[in-house]
Amino acid sequence: MSENKPQLKKLNYPINGELRRYLEKYKRLTRINIFYDDLLRFQGSISVFDKEDKDTLWVRVYYNGFEKEEIDNSLKKIYTLLHSDGDIKNIQFLNVDYIDFCTFGNSQPFRIKIRNILNDNYTHFYIKKADASRVFGLELEHILSPNRINFLVFGDTLIEEHILGIPGDVFLEKNLKKCNEHEKAQIAKEFVKFNERCMIGLLGDMRSYNFVIVPIYDFDQIVFKIRAIDFDQQCYEGSFRLYKPHLFKENYPFNRLVRDKLNKDAIEQYQNEERSILVKRLLDSETRLLDLLEAMKSSKLAPIEHIVQLQEEIYEFTLDLDFKKANSMGEIVEVALNFMKRNFKYEDFE
């Protein structure tokens, strides 16, 4: 197990003009009447406990009466932007049940619960401080993974939809023991593929509480998928080990499943499958990806010493001299994706 740990307080990097133009081109920019900093003006809070009376590290916040109505209306409009392209004709049926604030971690998000009073259905979304690393992580996930991400940016405020699933650490504690042997083998397969996506896309710090397990019912079985939910450490760390989820001690039970349920040939098969399907995604979204990489190359995403360290470590892993020529995190990602296109072909696995 790796003893390396990511820096506890990651530096935040602003969204520059190139990235903002990219976001405008691909309909990620919007206009809203409330900013992240506005929500910080709460007047009181109480701790939020889970069903087992454990502190969740979130607090429920409250605002002055004269501010609450304006804040609630703005949050309901944000919900319509995420889910109905800003159509507000049914906004009177929406209610803001609560606003929670997380004091733990880098992004310190607000979590908003919106409920439809007609049928009692509800959903969540998050408001965070916009950070270039986080935005690039969301976009790369949207392009390179099998998942789609819904988010919007206005000024220095980031709005993210809630990603459904069971947090990985909770799944290990409460759900894994209920899985049969076939399900455990299927989870092992998905963890191998998830590990490949994170490593190739340079998404760091994927410890068990930063991804979710998504159970999907399919005829007479449950199929499990794994999704990242935290993109703060996108292209930031200098150590290549920190982009490999299987090396975190928090993920040891998942790694043990891989060792117990899959032999070497099966692991290599699933790694190659994920690499080849990733190449297909690259080709399907080539124009958008090229635009994103240009924005990444123009952005500072990590201290220079992290870039130098990562250049050397990935070169030792791949022996591709192009990594030594990369001068930014964006260029390292570009070289990594070009390496994938040269060495893996989707049609080989069709």
Short mmCIF file of C-alpha atoms in Angstrom, two decimals:
data_model
loop_
_atom_site.label_atom_id
_atom_site.label_comp_id
_atom_site.label_asym_id
_atom_site.label_seq_id
_atom_site.Cartn_x
_atom_site.Cartn_y
_atom_site.Cartn_z
CA MET A 1 0.00 0.00 0.00
CA SER A 2 1.15 3.50 -0.75
CA GLU A 3 1.94 5.70 2.21
CA ASN A 4 1.90 8.79 0.00
CA LYS A 5 -0.84 11.25 0.80
CA PRO A 6 -2.02 14.20 -1.29
CA GLN A 7 -1.47 17.66 0.08
CA LEU A 8 -4.29 18.36 2.52
CA LYS A 9 -4.98 21.85 1.20
CA LYS A 10 -4.76 21.95 -2.57
CA LEU A 11 -4.05 25.28 -4.18
CA ASN A 12 -6.98 26.75 -6.11
CA TYR A 13 -6.41 27.96 -9.65
CA PRO A 14 -8.71 30.51 -11.33
CA ILE A 15 -10.59 29.95 -14.57
CA ASN A 16 -8.70 31.82 -17.27
CA GLY A 17 -10.02 33.32 -20.48
CA GLU A 18 -9.26 30.27 -22.63
CA LEU A 19 -11.18 27.95 -20.32
CA ARG A 20 -14.04 30.41 -20.05
CA ARG A 21 -14.32 30.53 -23.86
CA TYR A 22 -14.38 26.73 -23.91
CA LEU A 23 -17.17 26.68 -21.32
CA GLU A 24 -19.18 29.20 -23.32
CA LYS A 25 -18.76 27.21 -26.55
CA TYR A 26 -20.03 24.01 -24.94
CA LYS A 27 -22.93 25.60 -23.03
CA ARG A 28 -21.40 25.34 -19.57
CA LEU A 29 -21.67 29.06 -18.78
CA THR A 30 -24.84 30.55 -17.35
CA ARG A 31 -26.12 33.58 -15.48
CA ILE A 32 -27.45 33.33 -11.94
CA ASN A 33 -28.47 35.79 -9.22
CA ILE A 34 -26.49 34.22 -6.40
CA PHE A 35 -22.82 33.44 -5.88
CA TYR A 36 -21.00 31.00 -3.64
CA ASP A 37 -19.90 33.89 -1.40
CA ASP A 38 -23.52 34.97 -0.93
CA LEU A 39 -24.32 31.63 0.69
CA LEU A 40 -21.50 32.13 3.19
CA ARG A 41 -23.52 34.86 4.87
CA PHE A 42 -25.58 32.43 6.93
CA GLN A 43 -26.60 33.52 10.42
CA GLY A 44 -26.59 30.17 12.19
CA SER A 45 -26.04 26.45 11.76
CA ILE A 46 -26.53 23.06 13.40
CA SER A 47 -24.61 19.82 12.89
CA VAL A 48 -26.14 17.19 10.61
CA PHE A 49 -26.15 13.61 11.89
CA ASP A 50 -26.89 10.46 9.90
CA LYS A 51 -29.46 7.77 10.73
CA GLU A 52 -26.99 6.17 13.11
CA ASP A 53 -26.42 9.45 14.94
CA LYS A 54 -22.92 9.95 13.55
CA ASP A 55 -21.67 13.43 12.71
CA THR A 56 -21.59 13.81 8.91
CA LEU A 57 -19.27 16.87 9.06
CA TRP A 58 -22.00 18.84 7.29
CA VAL A 59 -23.89 21.67 9.00
CA ARG A 60 -27.39 22.89 8.15
CA VAL A 61 -27.34 26.65 7.70
CA TYR A 62 -29.95 29.34 8.24
CA TYR A 63 -30.38 32.85 6.92
CA ASN A 64 -32.16 36.01 7.99
CA GLY A 65 -35.80 36.08 7.00
CA PHE A 66 -35.40 38.98 4.57
CA GLU A 67 -32.58 37.13 2.75
CA LYS A 68 -34.05 33.63 2.79
CA GLU A 69 -36.84 34.30 0.27
CA GLU A 70 -34.40 35.81 -2.24
CA ILE A 71 -31.90 32.97 -1.76
CA ASP A 72 -34.60 30.29 -2.12
CA ASN A 73 -35.91 31.85 -5.35
CA SER A 74 -32.39 32.00 -6.79
CA LEU A 75 -31.71 28.37 -5.86
CA LYS A 76 -34.95 27.20 -7.47
CA LYS A 77 -34.00 29.03 -10.67
CA ILE A 78 -30.61 27.28 -10.60
CA TYR A 79 -32.44 23.96 -10.35
CA THR A 80 -34.41 24.80 -13.50
CA LEU A 81 -31.18 25.69 -15.32
CA LEU A 82 -29.74 22.27 -14.48
CA HIS A 83 -32.83 20.22 -15.24
CA SER A 84 -35.13 22.12 -17.62
CA ASP A 85 -32.93 24.62 -19.45
CA GLY A 86 -34.20 27.48 -17.28
CA ASP A 87 -37.93 26.89 -17.80
CA ILE A 88 -39.53 28.45 -14.70
CA LYS A 89 -43.22 27.84 -15.44
CA ASN A 90 -43.45 25.22 -12.67
CA ILE A 91 -41.13 26.93 -10.22
CA GLN A 92 -44.00 27.54 -7.79
CA PHE A 93 -44.08 23.79 -7.15
CA LEU A 94 -40.46 23.70 -5.99
CA ASN A 95 -39.34 24.07 -2.40
CA VAL A 96 -35.87 24.48 -0.90
CA ASP A 97 -35.96 21.97 1.95
CA TYR A 98 -32.52 22.76 3.31
CA ILE A 99 -29.06 24.15 2.62
CA ASP A 100 -26.09 22.26 4.06
CA PHE A 101 -22.47 23.39 4.24
CA CYS A 102 -19.46 21.10 4.41
CA THR A 103 -16.48 22.39 6.39
CA PHE A 104 -14.35 19.34 5.49
CA GLY A 105 -12.12 19.11 2.40
CA ASN A 106 -10.95 21.55 -0.24
CA SER A 107 -14.13 22.59 -2.01
CA GLN A 108 -16.31 23.33 1.07
CA PRO A 109 -19.53 22.94 -0.94
CA PHE A 110 -23.09 23.90 -0.21
CA ARG A 111 -25.58 21.06 -0.76
CA ILE A 112 -29.07 22.13 -1.76
CA LYS A 113 -32.14 19.89 -1.47
CA ILE A 114 -34.96 20.81 -3.86
CA ARG A 115 -38.34 19.10 -3.47
CA ASN A 116 -41.32 19.03 -5.79
CA ILE A 117 -44.29 19.65 -3.49
CA LEU A 118 -46.74 18.00 -5.93
CA ASN A 119 -45.25 14.51 -5.64
CA ASP A 120 -42.64 14.81 -2.87
CA ASN A 121 -39.80 13.82 -5.20
CA TYR A 122 -36.54 15.60 -4.47
CA THR A 123 -33.00 15.99 -5.74
CA HIS A 124 -29.77 17.70 -4.70
CA PHE A 125 -27.20 19.92 -6.31
CA TYR A 126 -24.01 21.57 -5.08
CA ILE A 127 -22.65 25.09 -5.18
CA LYS A 128 -18.88 25.43 -4.92
CA LYS A 129 -16.10 27.90 -5.53
CA ALA A 130 -15.11 27.51 -9.17
CA ASP A 131 -11.61 26.10 -9.57
CA ALA A 132 -9.88 25.25 -12.86
CA SER A 133 -8.75 21.82 -11.62
CA ARG A 134 -12.29 20.90 -10.66
CA VAL A 135 -13.77 22.12 -13.95
CA PHE A 136 -11.21 20.21 -16.04
CA GLY A 137 -11.89 17.11 -13.94
CA LEU A 138 -15.61 17.36 -14.61
CA GLU A 139 -15.08 17.87 -18.35
CA LEU A 140 -12.61 14.99 -18.68
CA GLU A 141 -15.03 12.75 -16.81
CA HIS A 142 -17.78 13.81 -19.20
CA ILE A 143 -15.64 12.99 -22.25
CA LEU A 144 -13.53 10.00 -21.19
CA SER A 145 -15.77 8.03 -18.84
CA PRO A 146 -19.03 6.18 -19.56
CA ASN A 147 -20.81 8.83 -17.47
CA ARG A 148 -22.20 12.24 -18.31
CA ILE A 149 -21.78 15.21 -15.97
CA ASN A 150 -24.15 18.15 -15.66
CA PHE A 151 -22.57 21.35 -14.31
CA LEU A 152 -22.64 25.10 -14.89
CA VAL A 153 -20.29 28.00 -14.17
CA PHE A 154 -21.02 31.65 -13.51
CA GLY A 155 -18.19 33.95 -12.49
CA ASP A 156 -16.32 32.20 -9.71
CA THR A 157 -19.27 29.96 -8.79
CA LEU A 158 -19.61 26.31 -9.83
CA ILE A 159 -22.92 24.44 -9.83
CA GLU A 160 -22.80 20.62 -9.93
CA GLU A 161 -25.58 18.09 -10.10
CA HIS A 162 -25.65 15.37 -7.46
CA ILE A 163 -24.14 12.02 -8.54
CA LEU A 164 -26.25 9.14 -7.27
CA GLY A 165 -24.63 6.15 -5.60
CA ILE A 166 -23.36 4.63 -2.37
CA PRO A 167 -20.13 6.24 -1.12
CA GLY A 168 -17.30 3.73 -1.46
CA ASP A 169 -16.41 3.75 2.24
CA VAL A 170 -20.05 3.22 3.22
CA PHE A 171 -20.35 0.39 0.69
CA LEU A 172 -17.32 -1.34 2.20
CA GLU A 173 -18.74 -1.03 5.69
CA LYS A 174 -22.37 -1.94 5.07
CA ASN A 175 -22.96 -3.45 1.62
CA LEU A 176 -20.00 -5.55 0.53
CA LYS A 177 -20.70 -8.33 3.05
CA LYS A 178 -24.16 -8.77 1.52
CA CYS A 179 -22.77 -9.39 -1.98
CA ASN A 180 -22.53 -12.91 -3.38
CA GLU A 181 -19.35 -14.22 -4.99
CA HIS A 182 -20.43 -13.33 -8.53
CA GLU A 183 -21.20 -9.76 -7.46
CA LYS A 184 -17.83 -9.46 -5.74
CA ALA A 185 -16.09 -10.58 -8.95
CA GLN A 186 -18.09 -8.02 -10.91
CA ILE A 187 -17.08 -5.25 -8.46
CA ALA A 188 -13.45 -6.34 -8.84
CA LYS A 189 -13.74 -6.00 -12.62
CA GLU A 190 -15.22 -2.51 -12.31
CA PHE A 191 -12.50 -1.42 -9.88
CA VAL A 192 -9.82 -2.47 -12.39
CA LYS A 193 -11.52 -0.37 -15.08
CA PHE A 194 -12.04 2.57 -12.73
CA ASN A 195 -8.36 2.42 -11.78
CA GLU A 196 -7.38 2.64 -15.45
CA ARG A 197 -9.60 5.67 -16.14
CA CYS A 198 -8.22 7.59 -13.16
CA MET A 199 -4.61 6.79 -14.02
CA ILE A 200 -4.90 7.70 -17.70
CA GLY A 201 -6.93 10.88 -17.07
CA LEU A 202 -4.76 11.92 -14.09
CA LEU A 203 -7.62 12.11 -11.60
CA GLY A 204 -6.00 11.93 -8.19
CA ASP A 205 -7.04 11.17 -4.61
CA MET A 206 -9.68 8.59 -5.47
CA ARG A 207 -9.94 7.18 -1.98
CA SER A 208 -13.09 5.27 -1.13
CA TYR A 209 -15.03 8.31 0.09
CA ASN A 210 -14.36 10.17 -3.17
CA PHE A 211 -16.23 7.74 -5.42
CA VAL A 212 -19.57 5.96 -5.33
CA ILE A 213 -20.77 2.45 -6.10
CA VAL A 214 -23.86 2.42 -8.30
CA PRO A 215 -25.96 -0.79 -8.15
CA ILE A 216 -28.01 -1.41 -11.31
CA TYR A 217 -30.70 -4.08 -11.38
CA ASP A 218 -30.52 -6.14 -14.58
CA PHE A 219 -32.93 -9.09 -14.91
CA ASP A 220 -31.84 -11.58 -12.26
CA GLN A 221 -28.60 -9.87 -11.18
CA ILE A 222 -27.22 -6.63 -9.81
CA VAL A 223 -24.50 -4.95 -11.86
CA PHE A 224 -22.21 -2.49 -10.08
CA LYS A 225 -20.60 0.59 -11.57
CA ILE A 226 -18.05 2.94 -10.00
CA ARG A 227 -18.17 6.72 -10.46
CA ALA A 228 -15.89 9.48 -9.23
CA ILE A 229 -17.65 12.25 -7.31
CA ASP A 230 -14.72 14.49 -6.29
CA PHE A 231 -12.59 16.19 -8.94
CA ASP A 232 -10.50 18.51 -6.76
CA GLN A 233 -7.24 16.65 -7.42
CA GLN A 234 -7.43 16.64 -11.21
CA CYS A 235 -3.91 17.04 -12.68
CA TYR A 236 -2.46 18.38 -9.43
CA GLU A 237 -0.30 15.76 -7.71
CA GLY A 238 3.33 15.17 -8.62
CA SER A 239 3.44 11.54 -7.59
CA PHE A 240 2.10 9.16 -10.24
CA ARG A 241 1.08 6.77 -7.46
CA LEU A 242 -1.60 9.20 -6.31
CA TYR A 243 -3.47 8.72 -9.60
CA LYS A 244 -3.81 4.98 -8.96
CA PRO A 245 -6.81 4.22 -6.70
CA HIS A 246 -5.65 0.69 -5.90
CA LEU A 247 -2.63 2.06 -3.98
CA PHE A 248 -4.64 3.92 -1.33
CA LYS A 249 -4.99 2.07 1.95
CA GLU A 250 -8.64 3.18 2.12
CA ASN A 251 -9.26 1.11 -1.02
CA TYR A 252 -7.51 -2.02 0.20
CA PRO A 253 -10.74 -4.11 0.40
CA PHE A 254 -11.45 -3.34 -3.28
CA ASN A 255 -7.88 -4.23 -4.21
CA ARG A 256 -8.17 -7.46 -2.23
CA LEU A 257 -11.29 -8.33 -4.23
CA VAL A 258 -9.28 -7.92 -7.42
CA ARG A 259 -6.56 -10.25 -6.15
CA ASP A 260 -9.05 -12.82 -4.85
CA LYS A 261 -11.47 -12.85 -7.80
CA LEU A 262 -9.35 -12.11 -10.88
CA ASN A 263 -6.24 -13.76 -12.20
CA LYS A 264 -3.48 -11.89 -14.03
CA ASP A 265 -4.91 -12.60 -17.49
CA ALA A 266 -8.37 -11.33 -16.50
CA ILE A 267 -6.91 -8.14 -15.02
CA GLU A 268 -4.96 -7.46 -18.22
CA GLN A 269 -8.05 -8.19 -20.31
CA TYR A 270 -10.16 -5.64 -18.39
CA GLN A 271 -7.37 -3.06 -18.49
CA ASN A 272 -7.09 -3.44 -22.25
CA GLU A 273 -10.87 -3.30 -22.68
CA GLU A 274 -11.04 -0.03 -20.76
CA ARG A 275 -8.13 1.46 -22.70
CA SER A 276 -9.65 0.51 -26.04
CA ILE A 277 -13.12 1.85 -25.20
CA LEU A 278 -11.46 5.04 -23.93
CA VAL A 279 -9.85 5.44 -27.36
CA LYS A 280 -13.31 5.16 -28.93
CA ARG A 281 -14.57 7.91 -26.63
CA LEU A 282 -11.59 10.06 -27.64
CA LEU A 283 -12.37 9.63 -31.32
CA ASP A 284 -16.11 10.23 -30.81
CA SER A 285 -15.41 13.55 -29.04
CA GLU A 286 -12.22 14.55 -30.82
CA THR A 287 -13.07 18.20 -31.54
CA ARG A 288 -14.32 18.87 -28.02
CA LEU A 289 -11.33 17.11 -26.50
CA LEU A 290 -8.87 19.10 -28.60
CA ASP A 291 -10.55 22.33 -27.47
CA LEU A 292 -10.37 21.18 -23.85
CA LEU A 293 -6.68 20.28 -24.12
CA GLU A 294 -5.90 23.72 -25.55
CA ALA A 295 -7.60 25.27 -22.54
CA MET A 296 -5.73 22.93 -20.18
CA LYS A 297 -2.37 23.78 -21.73
CA SER A 298 -3.04 27.48 -21.18
CA SER A 299 -3.94 26.96 -17.50
CA LYS A 300 -1.75 26.57 -14.45
CA LEU A 301 -3.00 23.49 -12.59
CA ALA A 302 -0.10 22.52 -10.32
CA PRO A 303 3.21 23.78 -8.91
CA ILE A 304 6.13 23.35 -11.30
CA GLU A 305 7.79 20.77 -9.02
CA HIS A 306 4.71 18.54 -9.36
CA ILE A 307 4.93 18.75 -13.15
CA VAL A 308 8.64 17.87 -13.18
CA GLN A 309 8.12 14.91 -10.84
CA LEU A 310 5.17 13.58 -12.81
CA GLN A 311 7.02 13.93 -16.13
CA GLU A 312 9.82 11.72 -14.87
CA GLU A 313 7.61 9.11 -13.17
CA ILE A 314 5.29 8.62 -16.16
CA TYR A 315 8.30 8.41 -18.46
CA GLU A 316 9.71 5.62 -16.28
CA PHE A 317 6.32 3.88 -16.55
CA THR A 318 5.87 4.26 -20.33
CA LEU A 319 9.39 4.99 -21.72
CA ASP A 320 7.70 7.57 -23.97
CA LEU A 321 10.10 10.52 -24.39
CA ASP A 322 7.21 12.87 -25.19
CA PHE A 323 6.38 12.97 -21.48
CA LYS A 324 9.78 14.52 -20.77
CA LYS A 325 9.01 17.29 -23.27
CA ALA A 326 5.68 18.20 -21.64
CA ASN A 327 5.81 21.56 -19.83
CA SER A 328 2.41 21.62 -18.16
CA MET A 329 -0.20 19.30 -16.73
CA GLY A 330 -2.31 19.90 -19.83
CA GLU A 331 0.56 18.78 -22.05
CA ILE A 332 1.08 15.66 -19.92
CA VAL A 333 -2.60 14.72 -20.36
CA GLU A 334 -2.32 15.36 -24.10
CA VAL A 335 0.75 13.11 -24.38
CA ALA A 336 -0.99 10.41 -22.32
CA LEU A 337 -4.05 10.41 -24.58
CA ASN A 338 -1.91 10.37 -27.72
CA PHE A 339 -0.01 7.43 -26.24
CA MET A 340 -3.32 5.62 -25.81
CA LYS A 341 -4.37 6.29 -29.41
CA ARG A 342 -1.07 4.96 -30.74
CA ASN A 343 -1.10 1.78 -28.69
CA PHE A 344 -4.76 0.75 -28.46
CA LYS A 345 -7.45 0.43 -31.09
CA TYR A 346 -11.11 0.11 -30.29
CA GLU A 347 -11.84 -2.16 -33.25
CA ASP A 348 -9.47 -4.81 -31.85
CA PHE A 349 -12.02 -5.44 -29.09
CA GLU A 350 -15.30 -5.11 -31.00
#
